[in-house]
Amino acid sequence: MTFTAPTRSQPELLPLLVKYDRPVPRYTSYPTAAAFHSGVGPVDLVSQLRQPTTADLSLYVHVPFCRHACWYCGCNRITTQAGSKVVGPYLQALARELALVTQASGQRRRLGQLHWGGGTPNYLNPQEQGQLWELIGEHFDLAPDLEASIEVNPEFLSRDQVLNLRRLGFNRISFGIQDADPHVQAAVNRIVPVEQLRQAMEWMREAAFESVNVDLICGLPLQTPERFASTIALVQELRPERVSLFSFAYLPEQLPLQRRIAADDLPSQRERIRMLQHAYGAFTGDGYDAIGMDHFALSSDSLALAARQGRLHRNFQGYTTGGERDLLGIGVTAISQFQNLFSQNQRTLKGYVEALEDSLLPVERGLVVRDPAVLLRRTIIQSLMCRFAVDFDTIALGQPLEAQRLFPSEWADLQTLEADGLVRLGANSLEVTEVGRWLIRTIAAVFDPSQRRQASGSRLI
C-alpha cells in the first residue's frame, strides 16, 4: 500500500474521495450497533454465558469518568470532578455485575485479553486501580500470556501512576495525543504540552511496557498540513509501537459537545487528504506497517505480525490479534460480542445501577444473529476490513460459492468500483487496490444491505 503521485495506472485520490464521500459505518461489527434493539435483554446474555466453553475470553471494562470534556469526543463518558465519590460506588456496581456474570456462567473463564477503556481509566487513583484489578482476579483466571491494555490521558499522568499500572500487570498502554499543536489543542479543549507528552512516553519506556499506542485525529479545527506534520514528527520521535490515526467525524447534530467547534475552523477536504497522505508516507517510510484502514504498527509488533499472517481481527475495540474470542463488556454502555449475540449495557449510569440493584445483568439492548446469510456477510466484511481481499471459493467455511450468482447487485457495484481503480475482480475473488484501501469502508458497505436502504455512519473526509 503506497500512496504516491498518481500515474497512468493509479487514479487521483482527491476526486475519488469526493465522489464516494458519504456516511458509512466503521464496521467494528456487522451488523453494526445501529441495528441493536430493546428486544434483547438480560435473559439473552445469561443464556449465552451458560454455554460451556474452554476458550479464552476477552474482557472489556468501561470506566466512564473524565475530569473535563474534549469537544471532539464521541465516547460514552461522564464529566465530573467528584473523584472517589463517584468511583467508589461505580466499583461496587462493577463487583455486582461480575458476580452476576459468574453466577450465570457457572464456570470460571480464563482471560486471554483485558482492556480498560473510557472515559479515562486513569481517573481512578492507584488504590482504586488495584481494587479493580483484584476484583477481576476474583472472577477470572489470567492467562500466562495475558494481553492487558489500558487507555490513559497523559494530561493527568504521573511517573508513579505509570509504574503502578505496570506492576498491576498491564503490559500494553495507549494514550491520546490527537494533535500536539497548542492552537488545535485549545480549539478542542484538550491542552497537553509537548513536554508532558514526551515525559509520558519516557515513563512508559522506564516501566517497560511491551507496547505503547498513540492516538491521532486528522481533521480537527485549526489543523493545517504544516501543523499536523509537526505532530507526526513528534510521534516519530516518540516511536510508539502502534499508531491509530482516525479521521475526525464531525457530527454536531448527534454529539452536542461538538457544537462548540465551528465548522469554518475545520480543514478542507484537500487539506485533510494532504495530512493523511503525509502521515502515511512518514510512518511507512519509518519502519511502520499500515494495518487495516487506520492503524500503523512497527514491523516487529504483534499487530503487524498478525496482519502479515492473516490473523488480524476487528471488533468494538478496533483491530486486534484476539481472533474470534468472545468479548465480554462490563460497565455502563459496554458492549459484549459473541458469535450469535451482541449486547449493550444500560447507557445511563442510573439505569445501569438500578438494573444491578434488581440483580439483573444490565443489558439494555442488543442483537441476536443466527441467519446464515447475515453471518456470511459478516465474514466477507471482516475479510475486507482486515485482509483487503475475499476469496469466495473458501470464505464460507471452505465451501465454494458463486459470488456473481449469490450477490448480483453487489457484483455490479464492485464492477463500478473496479472501473474507478478501487478493486480488482477475479472470476470468484475480490482484492482491494492500494488506492482502494482509502475507501475500504465504502467497499465493505457494498455487502451491507442496510446501506442500500439508507446511508449511515460517518463521512470519509
Short mmCIF file of C-alpha atoms in Angstrom, two decimals:
data_model
loop_
_atom_site.label_atom_id
_atom_site.label_comp_id
_atom_site.label_asym_id
_atom_site.label_seq_id
_atom_site.Cartn_x
_atom_site.Cartn_y
_atom_site.Cartn_z
CA MET A 1 0.00 0.00 0.00
CA THR A 2 1.86 3.05 -1.29
CA PHE A 3 0.30 6.46 -1.76
CA THR A 4 2.33 8.41 -4.27
CA ALA A 5 1.65 10.85 -7.06
CA PRO A 6 -0.92 9.41 -9.47
CA THR A 7 0.33 7.51 -12.51
CA ARG A 8 -1.44 6.11 -15.53
CA SER A 9 -2.36 3.03 -13.53
CA GLN A 10 -3.14 4.86 -10.27
CA PRO A 11 -6.09 7.27 -10.21
CA GLU A 12 -6.01 10.61 -8.42
CA LEU A 13 -7.13 10.27 -4.83
CA LEU A 14 -8.99 13.53 -4.22
CA PRO A 15 -11.70 13.11 -6.90
CA LEU A 16 -12.36 9.56 -5.73
CA LEU A 17 -12.69 10.55 -2.08
CA VAL A 18 -15.04 13.37 -3.01
CA LYS A 19 -17.07 11.07 -5.27
CA TYR A 20 -17.52 8.42 -2.58
CA ASP A 21 -17.65 10.73 0.44
CA ARG A 22 -20.88 9.63 2.07
CA PRO A 23 -21.70 8.32 5.55
CA VAL A 24 -20.52 4.75 6.06
CA PRO A 25 -20.01 2.65 9.21
CA ARG A 26 -16.56 1.91 10.61
CA TYR A 27 -17.52 -1.77 10.73
CA THR A 28 -16.18 -2.63 14.15
CA SER A 29 -19.03 -5.14 13.92
CA TYR A 30 -21.53 -6.47 11.43
CA PRO A 31 -24.38 -5.93 11.81
CA THR A 32 -23.45 -2.58 13.32
CA ALA A 33 -24.66 -1.17 16.64
CA ALA A 34 -27.25 0.84 14.71
CA ALA A 35 -29.20 -2.43 14.38
CA PHE A 36 -29.37 -3.04 18.15
CA HIS A 37 -32.87 -3.09 19.65
CA SER A 38 -34.51 -3.40 23.06
CA GLY A 39 -35.86 -6.87 22.30
CA VAL A 40 -32.52 -8.23 23.54
CA GLY A 41 -32.07 -8.16 27.30
CA PRO A 42 -30.52 -9.82 30.35
CA VAL A 43 -32.03 -13.24 29.59
CA ASP A 44 -30.20 -13.41 26.26
CA LEU A 45 -26.82 -12.70 27.85
CA VAL A 46 -27.47 -15.22 30.64
CA SER A 47 -28.28 -17.84 28.00
CA GLN A 48 -25.04 -17.03 26.17
CA LEU A 49 -22.91 -17.14 29.31
CA ARG A 50 -24.33 -20.53 30.27
CA GLN A 51 -22.88 -22.16 27.18
CA PRO A 52 -19.86 -24.25 28.28
CA THR A 53 -16.54 -23.41 26.68
CA THR A 54 -12.82 -23.79 27.34
CA ALA A 55 -11.82 -20.89 25.07
CA ASP A 56 -10.09 -17.83 26.48
CA LEU A 57 -12.25 -14.74 26.92
CA SER A 58 -11.59 -11.08 26.12
CA LEU A 59 -12.81 -8.69 28.84
CA TYR A 60 -13.52 -5.00 28.28
CA VAL A 61 -14.03 -2.73 31.30
CA HIS A 62 -15.60 0.66 30.68
CA VAL A 63 -14.51 3.46 33.02
CA PRO A 64 -16.76 6.39 32.02
CA PHE A 65 -15.34 9.26 34.06
CA CYS A 66 -13.44 12.28 32.70
CA ARG A 67 -12.27 15.41 34.50
CA HIS A 68 -13.27 17.58 31.58
CA ALA A 69 -14.77 17.08 28.14
CA CYS A 70 -12.76 17.19 24.92
CA TRP A 71 -15.02 18.82 22.36
CA TYR A 72 -14.29 16.35 19.56
CA CYS A 73 -15.21 13.36 21.71
CA GLY A 74 -17.92 10.89 20.74
CA CYS A 75 -17.22 8.40 23.52
CA ASN A 76 -19.63 7.45 26.29
CA ARG A 77 -18.35 9.45 29.23
CA ILE A 78 -19.38 11.24 32.44
CA THR A 79 -17.63 14.55 33.09
CA THR A 80 -17.14 15.10 36.83
CA GLN A 81 -14.64 16.39 39.35
CA ALA A 82 -16.07 14.22 42.14
CA GLY A 83 -13.22 11.70 42.05
CA SER A 84 -13.52 8.86 44.56
CA LYS A 85 -17.07 9.94 45.45
CA VAL A 86 -18.22 8.55 42.11
CA VAL A 87 -15.52 5.91 41.63
CA GLY A 88 -16.30 4.06 44.89
CA PRO A 89 -19.96 3.38 44.06
CA TYR A 90 -19.01 2.51 40.48
CA LEU A 91 -16.53 -0.14 41.63
CA GLN A 92 -19.28 -1.60 43.82
CA ALA A 93 -21.56 -1.75 40.77
CA LEU A 94 -18.86 -3.50 38.75
CA ALA A 95 -18.47 -6.01 41.57
CA ARG A 96 -22.21 -6.76 41.41
CA GLU A 97 -22.09 -7.13 37.65
CA LEU A 98 -19.14 -9.52 37.77
CA ALA A 99 -20.87 -11.59 40.46
CA LEU A 100 -23.92 -11.90 38.20
CA VAL A 101 -21.71 -12.86 35.25
CA THR A 102 -20.01 -15.59 37.29
CA GLN A 103 -23.37 -16.82 38.59
CA ALA A 104 -24.75 -17.04 35.04
CA SER A 105 -21.63 -18.73 33.66
CA GLY A 106 -21.42 -21.49 36.19
CA GLN A 107 -17.73 -21.78 35.34
CA ARG A 108 -14.56 -19.78 35.77
CA ARG A 109 -13.35 -18.42 32.44
CA ARG A 110 -9.75 -17.59 31.61
CA LEU A 111 -8.87 -14.17 30.22
CA GLY A 112 -6.62 -14.01 27.19
CA GLN A 113 -7.17 -10.28 26.73
CA LEU A 114 -8.11 -7.49 29.11
CA HIS A 115 -8.74 -3.87 28.18
CA TRP A 116 -9.74 -0.86 30.27
CA GLY A 117 -11.23 1.95 28.20
CA GLY A 118 -13.27 5.05 28.72
CA GLY A 119 -13.73 7.75 29.53
CA THR A 120 -10.44 8.00 31.32
CA PRO A 121 -9.31 4.82 33.12
CA ASN A 122 -6.54 6.73 34.91
CA TYR A 123 -9.30 8.82 36.50
CA LEU A 124 -9.06 6.03 39.10
CA ASN A 125 -6.27 6.57 41.61
CA PRO A 126 -3.68 3.78 42.11
CA GLN A 127 -5.59 2.27 45.05
CA GLU A 128 -8.81 2.14 43.05
CA GLN A 129 -7.00 0.66 40.07
CA GLY A 130 -5.65 -2.05 42.36
CA GLN A 131 -9.14 -2.74 43.70
CA LEU A 132 -10.49 -3.18 40.18
CA TRP A 133 -7.61 -5.46 39.15
CA GLU A 134 -8.15 -7.64 42.23
CA LEU A 135 -11.89 -7.72 41.56
CA ILE A 136 -11.29 -9.09 38.08
CA GLY A 137 -8.90 -11.67 39.51
CA GLU A 138 -11.63 -12.87 41.87
CA HIS A 139 -13.81 -13.90 38.93
CA PHE A 140 -11.39 -14.92 36.17
CA ASP A 141 -8.14 -16.79 35.72
CA LEU A 142 -5.47 -14.79 33.93
CA ALA A 143 -3.65 -16.48 31.07
CA PRO A 144 0.15 -16.57 31.46
CA ASP A 145 0.44 -14.59 28.22
CA LEU A 146 -2.44 -12.24 29.06
CA GLU A 147 -2.54 -9.16 26.86
CA ALA A 148 -3.59 -6.46 29.34
CA SER A 149 -4.04 -2.96 27.94
CA ILE A 150 -5.26 0.35 29.28
CA GLU A 151 -6.05 3.79 27.86
CA VAL A 152 -4.68 6.81 29.75
CA ASN A 153 -4.94 10.57 29.44
CA PRO A 154 -1.39 11.97 29.54
CA GLU A 155 -2.68 15.27 30.90
CA PHE A 156 -3.23 13.72 34.34
CA LEU A 157 -0.45 11.17 34.35
CA SER A 158 2.49 10.79 36.73
CA ARG A 159 5.52 8.53 36.85
CA ASP A 160 4.20 6.70 39.91
CA GLN A 161 0.88 6.02 38.16
CA VAL A 162 2.61 4.58 35.11
CA LEU A 163 4.87 2.34 37.19
CA ASN A 164 1.89 1.21 39.26
CA LEU A 165 -0.06 0.18 36.15
CA ARG A 166 2.88 -1.96 35.02
CA ARG A 167 3.18 -3.53 38.49
CA LEU A 168 -0.50 -4.42 38.44
CA GLY A 169 0.02 -6.46 35.28
CA PHE A 170 -0.73 -4.18 32.35
CA ASN A 171 1.73 -4.77 29.53
CA ARG A 172 0.18 -2.53 26.85
CA ILE A 173 -0.76 1.11 27.19
CA SER A 174 -2.36 3.71 24.94
CA PHE A 175 -2.52 7.48 25.20
CA GLY A 176 -4.13 10.13 23.08
CA ILE A 177 -2.12 12.91 21.53
CA GLN A 178 -4.75 13.74 18.87
CA ASP A 179 -2.73 16.83 17.87
CA ALA A 180 0.29 18.38 19.59
CA ASP A 181 -0.20 21.92 18.25
CA PRO A 182 -1.31 24.31 21.03
CA HIS A 183 -3.75 26.17 18.74
CA VAL A 184 -5.52 22.94 17.79
CA GLN A 185 -5.49 21.72 21.38
CA ALA A 186 -7.15 24.92 22.57
CA ALA A 187 -9.77 24.61 19.84
CA VAL A 188 -10.86 21.20 21.18
CA ASN A 189 -10.36 21.86 24.91
CA ARG A 190 -7.57 19.31 25.35
CA ILE A 191 -4.32 21.03 26.25
CA VAL A 192 -1.31 18.81 26.92
CA PRO A 193 2.12 20.44 26.45
CA VAL A 194 4.57 18.63 24.22
CA GLU A 195 6.98 18.18 27.14
CA GLN A 196 4.27 16.33 29.08
CA LEU A 197 3.75 14.02 26.10
CA ARG A 198 7.48 13.33 25.94
CA GLN A 199 7.57 12.75 29.69
CA ALA A 200 4.66 10.31 29.50
CA MET A 201 6.49 8.25 26.89
CA GLU A 202 9.68 8.27 28.97
CA TRP A 203 7.78 6.90 31.96
CA MET A 204 6.19 4.18 29.81
CA ARG A 205 9.60 3.15 28.49
CA GLU A 206 11.00 3.17 32.02
CA ALA A 207 8.13 0.91 33.12
CA ALA A 208 8.99 -1.47 30.25
CA PHE A 209 5.56 -1.70 28.66
CA GLU A 210 5.70 -4.21 25.85
CA SER A 211 3.73 -1.98 23.51
CA VAL A 212 2.71 1.67 23.51
CA ASN A 213 -0.05 3.02 21.26
CA VAL A 214 -0.62 6.66 20.38
CA ASP A 215 -3.93 8.04 19.07
CA LEU A 216 -4.05 10.83 16.48
CA ILE A 217 -7.00 12.60 14.87
CA CYS A 218 -6.91 14.18 11.43
CA GLY A 219 -9.45 16.87 10.58
CA LEU A 220 -9.65 18.79 13.87
CA PRO A 221 -10.35 22.54 13.92
CA LEU A 222 -7.41 24.83 13.07
CA GLN A 223 -5.36 21.88 11.82
CA THR A 224 -3.22 22.60 8.78
CA PRO A 225 -0.92 20.26 6.88
CA GLU A 226 2.07 22.11 8.36
CA ARG A 227 0.83 21.89 11.95
CA PHE A 228 -0.13 18.24 11.60
CA ALA A 229 3.26 17.45 10.08
CA SER A 230 4.84 18.71 13.31
CA THR A 231 2.62 16.33 15.29
CA ILE A 232 3.64 13.43 13.03
CA ALA A 233 7.29 14.35 13.55
CA LEU A 234 6.76 14.26 17.32
CA VAL A 235 5.21 10.81 17.11
CA GLN A 236 8.13 9.60 15.01
CA GLU A 237 10.43 10.93 17.72
CA LEU A 238 8.46 9.13 20.46
CA ARG A 239 8.34 5.99 18.28
CA PRO A 240 5.43 4.08 19.84
CA GLU A 241 4.90 0.51 18.69
CA ARG A 242 1.45 1.38 17.34
CA VAL A 243 -0.29 4.46 16.00
CA SER A 244 -4.03 4.88 15.50
CA LEU A 245 -4.82 7.63 13.01
CA PHE A 246 -8.52 8.45 12.99
CA SER A 247 -10.40 10.84 10.75
CA PHE A 248 -12.49 13.30 12.77
CA ALA A 249 -16.21 12.60 12.49
CA TYR A 250 -17.95 15.97 12.79
CA LEU A 251 -21.49 15.14 13.90
CA PRO A 252 -22.81 18.17 15.82
CA GLU A 253 -26.43 17.09 15.35
CA GLN A 254 -25.74 13.82 17.15
CA LEU A 255 -22.99 14.99 19.51
CA PRO A 256 -23.97 18.30 21.17
CA LEU A 257 -20.46 18.81 22.56
CA GLN A 258 -19.15 19.22 19.02
CA ARG A 259 -21.36 22.30 18.57
CA ARG A 260 -18.58 24.20 20.32
CA ILE A 261 -16.48 23.57 17.22
CA ALA A 262 -17.10 25.98 14.36
CA ALA A 263 -17.47 24.25 11.02
CA ASP A 264 -15.48 27.07 9.39
CA ASP A 265 -12.47 26.14 11.54
CA LEU A 266 -12.27 22.62 10.10
CA PRO A 267 -9.67 21.89 7.43
CA SER A 268 -10.84 21.41 3.85
CA GLN A 269 -11.13 18.04 2.14
CA ARG A 270 -7.95 18.72 0.21
CA GLU A 271 -6.08 19.65 3.39
CA ARG A 272 -7.27 16.51 5.19
CA ILE A 273 -6.14 14.34 2.33
CA ARG A 274 -2.74 16.04 2.30
CA MET A 275 -2.42 15.40 6.04
CA LEU A 276 -3.39 11.74 5.73
CA GLN A 277 -1.06 11.17 2.80
CA HIS A 278 1.84 12.81 4.60
CA ALA A 279 1.21 10.74 7.73
CA TYR A 280 1.03 7.55 5.69
CA GLY A 281 4.28 8.29 3.90
CA ALA A 282 6.05 9.33 7.10
CA PHE A 283 5.11 6.20 9.05
CA THR A 284 5.51 3.60 6.31
CA GLY A 285 8.87 5.15 5.45
CA ASP A 286 9.98 4.86 9.06
CA GLY A 287 9.54 1.17 9.87
CA TYR A 288 5.78 1.01 10.35
CA ASP A 289 3.38 -1.30 8.52
CA ALA A 290 -0.04 0.05 7.54
CA ILE A 291 -2.61 -2.05 9.40
CA GLY A 292 -6.21 -2.17 8.30
CA MET A 293 -7.68 1.22 7.45
CA ASP A 294 -6.39 3.50 10.18
CA HIS A 295 -3.58 1.85 12.17
CA PHE A 296 0.18 1.58 11.90
CA ALA A 297 2.47 -0.81 13.75
CA LEU A 298 6.21 -1.33 13.82
CA SER A 299 7.04 -4.33 11.68
CA SER A 300 8.15 -6.26 14.78
CA ASP A 301 4.89 -5.61 16.69
CA SER A 302 2.39 -8.43 17.20
CA LEU A 303 -0.32 -6.49 15.33
CA ALA A 304 1.87 -6.20 12.24
CA LEU A 305 2.76 -9.88 12.53
CA ALA A 306 -0.92 -10.82 12.78
CA ALA A 307 -1.67 -8.75 9.68
CA ARG A 308 1.09 -10.46 7.68
CA GLN A 309 -0.12 -13.88 8.79
CA GLY A 310 -3.78 -13.18 8.06
CA ARG A 311 -4.78 -13.32 11.75
CA LEU A 312 -5.95 -9.74 12.10
CA HIS A 313 -9.41 -9.33 13.61
CA ARG A 314 -11.73 -6.36 14.07
CA ASN A 315 -14.21 -5.82 16.90
CA PHE A 316 -15.57 -2.97 19.02
CA GLN A 317 -12.05 -2.30 20.31
CA GLY A 318 -10.74 -1.84 16.76
CA TYR A 319 -8.04 -4.04 15.25
CA THR A 320 -6.84 -6.84 17.49
CA THR A 321 -4.83 -10.05 17.46
CA GLY A 322 -7.50 -11.78 19.56
CA GLY A 323 -9.15 -13.63 16.69
CA GLU A 324 -12.72 -14.77 17.23
CA ARG A 325 -12.58 -14.68 21.02
CA ASP A 326 -15.81 -13.93 22.85
CA LEU A 327 -15.76 -10.33 24.07
CA LEU A 328 -17.48 -9.57 27.37
CA GLY A 329 -18.01 -5.90 28.18
CA ILE A 330 -18.72 -4.72 31.72
CA GLY A 331 -19.63 -1.27 32.96
CA VAL A 332 -22.09 1.35 31.78
CA THR A 333 -22.65 1.32 27.95
CA ALA A 334 -20.18 -1.59 27.49
CA ILE A 335 -20.81 -3.90 24.52
CA SER A 336 -20.39 -7.67 24.54
CA GLN A 337 -19.78 -9.51 21.30
CA PHE A 338 -20.32 -13.23 20.75
CA GLN A 339 -20.73 -15.27 17.58
CA ASN A 340 -24.52 -15.05 17.65
CA LEU A 341 -25.18 -12.27 20.16
CA PHE A 342 -24.41 -8.60 20.64
CA SER A 343 -25.50 -7.00 23.92
CA GLN A 344 -25.03 -3.47 25.20
CA ASN A 345 -25.31 -2.43 28.83
CA GLN A 346 -27.53 0.39 30.02
CA ARG A 347 -26.31 3.69 28.58
CA THR A 348 -27.05 5.81 31.65
CA LEU A 349 -25.36 5.35 34.99
CA LYS A 350 -28.75 5.49 36.72
CA GLY A 351 -30.20 2.71 34.56
CA TYR A 352 -27.04 0.63 34.92
CA VAL A 353 -27.07 0.81 38.73
CA GLU A 354 -30.82 0.21 39.01
CA ALA A 355 -30.60 -2.98 36.93
CA LEU A 356 -27.83 -4.32 39.17
CA GLU A 357 -29.79 -3.41 42.30
CA ASP A 358 -32.57 -5.61 40.89
CA SER A 359 -29.99 -8.44 40.48
CA LEU A 360 -30.22 -8.24 36.68
CA LEU A 361 -27.40 -8.15 34.20
CA PRO A 362 -27.64 -4.53 33.00
CA VAL A 363 -28.36 -5.25 29.33
CA GLU A 364 -30.38 -2.51 27.63
CA ARG A 365 -30.36 -3.65 24.00
CA GLY A 366 -28.57 -5.85 21.50
CA LEU A 367 -29.00 -8.20 18.58
CA VAL A 368 -29.25 -11.95 18.05
CA VAL A 369 -27.66 -13.05 14.78
CA ARG A 370 -28.27 -16.57 13.52
CA ASP A 371 -29.21 -16.08 9.87
CA PRO A 372 -26.50 -17.84 7.80
CA ALA A 373 -26.77 -15.15 5.11
CA VAL A 374 -26.03 -12.41 7.66
CA LEU A 375 -23.15 -14.40 9.13
CA LEU A 376 -21.73 -14.84 5.62
CA ARG A 377 -21.88 -11.10 5.01
CA ARG A 378 -20.12 -10.59 8.36
CA THR A 379 -17.30 -12.88 7.27
CA ILE A 380 -16.96 -11.07 3.95
CA ILE A 381 -16.87 -7.62 5.58
CA GLN A 382 -14.39 -8.84 8.20
CA SER A 383 -12.15 -10.20 5.45
CA LEU A 384 -12.26 -6.92 3.57
CA MET A 385 -11.55 -4.80 6.65
CA CYS A 386 -8.67 -6.99 7.83
CA ARG A 387 -7.19 -8.60 4.71
CA PHE A 388 -8.37 -6.33 1.89
CA ALA A 389 -9.42 -9.35 -0.10
CA VAL A 390 -12.12 -12.02 -0.34
CA ASP A 391 -11.73 -15.47 -1.85
CA PHE A 392 -15.29 -16.67 -2.41
CA ASP A 393 -14.03 -20.21 -3.03
CA THR A 394 -13.06 -20.52 0.63
CA ILE A 395 -14.93 -17.77 2.52
CA ALA A 396 -17.92 -19.94 3.53
CA LEU A 397 -16.15 -22.37 5.86
CA GLY A 398 -14.24 -23.84 2.96
CA GLN A 399 -17.34 -24.35 0.84
CA PRO A 400 -17.10 -22.56 -2.52
CA LEU A 401 -19.89 -20.19 -3.52
CA GLU A 402 -20.53 -18.35 -6.77
CA ALA A 403 -20.29 -14.68 -5.81
CA GLN A 404 -21.75 -13.30 -9.04
CA ARG A 405 -24.83 -15.51 -8.72
CA LEU A 406 -25.30 -15.06 -4.96
CA PHE A 407 -24.56 -11.32 -4.94
CA PRO A 408 -25.62 -9.94 -8.36
CA SER A 409 -26.32 -6.37 -7.20
CA GLU A 410 -23.16 -6.28 -5.12
CA TRP A 411 -21.09 -7.59 -8.03
CA ALA A 412 -22.44 -4.84 -10.27
CA ASP A 413 -21.40 -2.25 -7.66
CA LEU A 414 -17.97 -3.86 -7.44
CA GLN A 415 -17.57 -3.54 -11.20
CA THR A 416 -18.18 0.20 -10.85
CA LEU A 417 -15.54 0.35 -8.13
CA GLU A 418 -13.20 -1.64 -10.36
CA ALA A 419 -13.67 0.90 -13.16
CA ASP A 420 -12.53 3.58 -10.70
CA GLY A 421 -9.43 1.56 -9.81
CA LEU A 422 -10.50 0.69 -6.26
CA VAL A 423 -10.77 -3.11 -6.56
CA ARG A 424 -9.62 -5.94 -8.79
CA LEU A 425 -12.15 -8.67 -9.53
CA GLY A 426 -11.22 -12.24 -10.31
CA ALA A 427 -13.54 -14.97 -11.54
CA ASN A 428 -14.64 -15.56 -7.95
CA SER A 429 -12.49 -13.25 -5.86
CA LEU A 430 -12.07 -9.64 -4.84
CA GLU A 431 -8.91 -7.71 -4.00
CA VAL A 432 -8.73 -4.10 -2.84
CA THR A 433 -6.14 -1.98 -4.63
CA GLU A 434 -3.66 0.32 -2.92
CA VAL A 435 -5.81 3.37 -3.60
CA GLY A 436 -8.94 1.42 -2.68
CA ARG A 437 -7.69 0.99 0.87
CA TRP A 438 -8.51 4.65 1.47
CA LEU A 439 -12.13 3.71 0.72
CA ILE A 440 -12.25 0.32 2.42
CA ARG A 441 -15.35 1.26 4.45
CA THR A 442 -17.17 2.15 1.23
CA ILE A 443 -16.12 -1.13 -0.36
CA ALA A 444 -17.24 -3.13 2.68
CA ALA A 445 -20.59 -1.29 2.64
CA VAL A 446 -21.34 -2.91 -0.73
CA PHE A 447 -22.17 -6.08 1.23
CA ASP A 448 -24.30 -4.27 3.82
CA PRO A 449 -27.98 -4.19 2.72
CA SER A 450 -28.83 -1.54 5.33
CA GLN A 451 -26.53 0.88 3.49
CA ARG A 452 -28.50 0.34 0.30
CA ARG A 453 -31.65 1.42 2.11
CA GLN A 454 -30.13 4.42 3.88
CA ALA A 455 -26.53 5.58 4.20
CA SER A 456 -25.45 5.98 7.81
CA GLY A 457 -22.26 6.36 9.82
CA SER A 458 -19.54 8.99 9.48
CA ARG A 459 -18.13 10.53 6.32
CA LEU A 460 -14.76 9.51 4.96
CA ILE A 461 -13.34 13.06 4.88
#
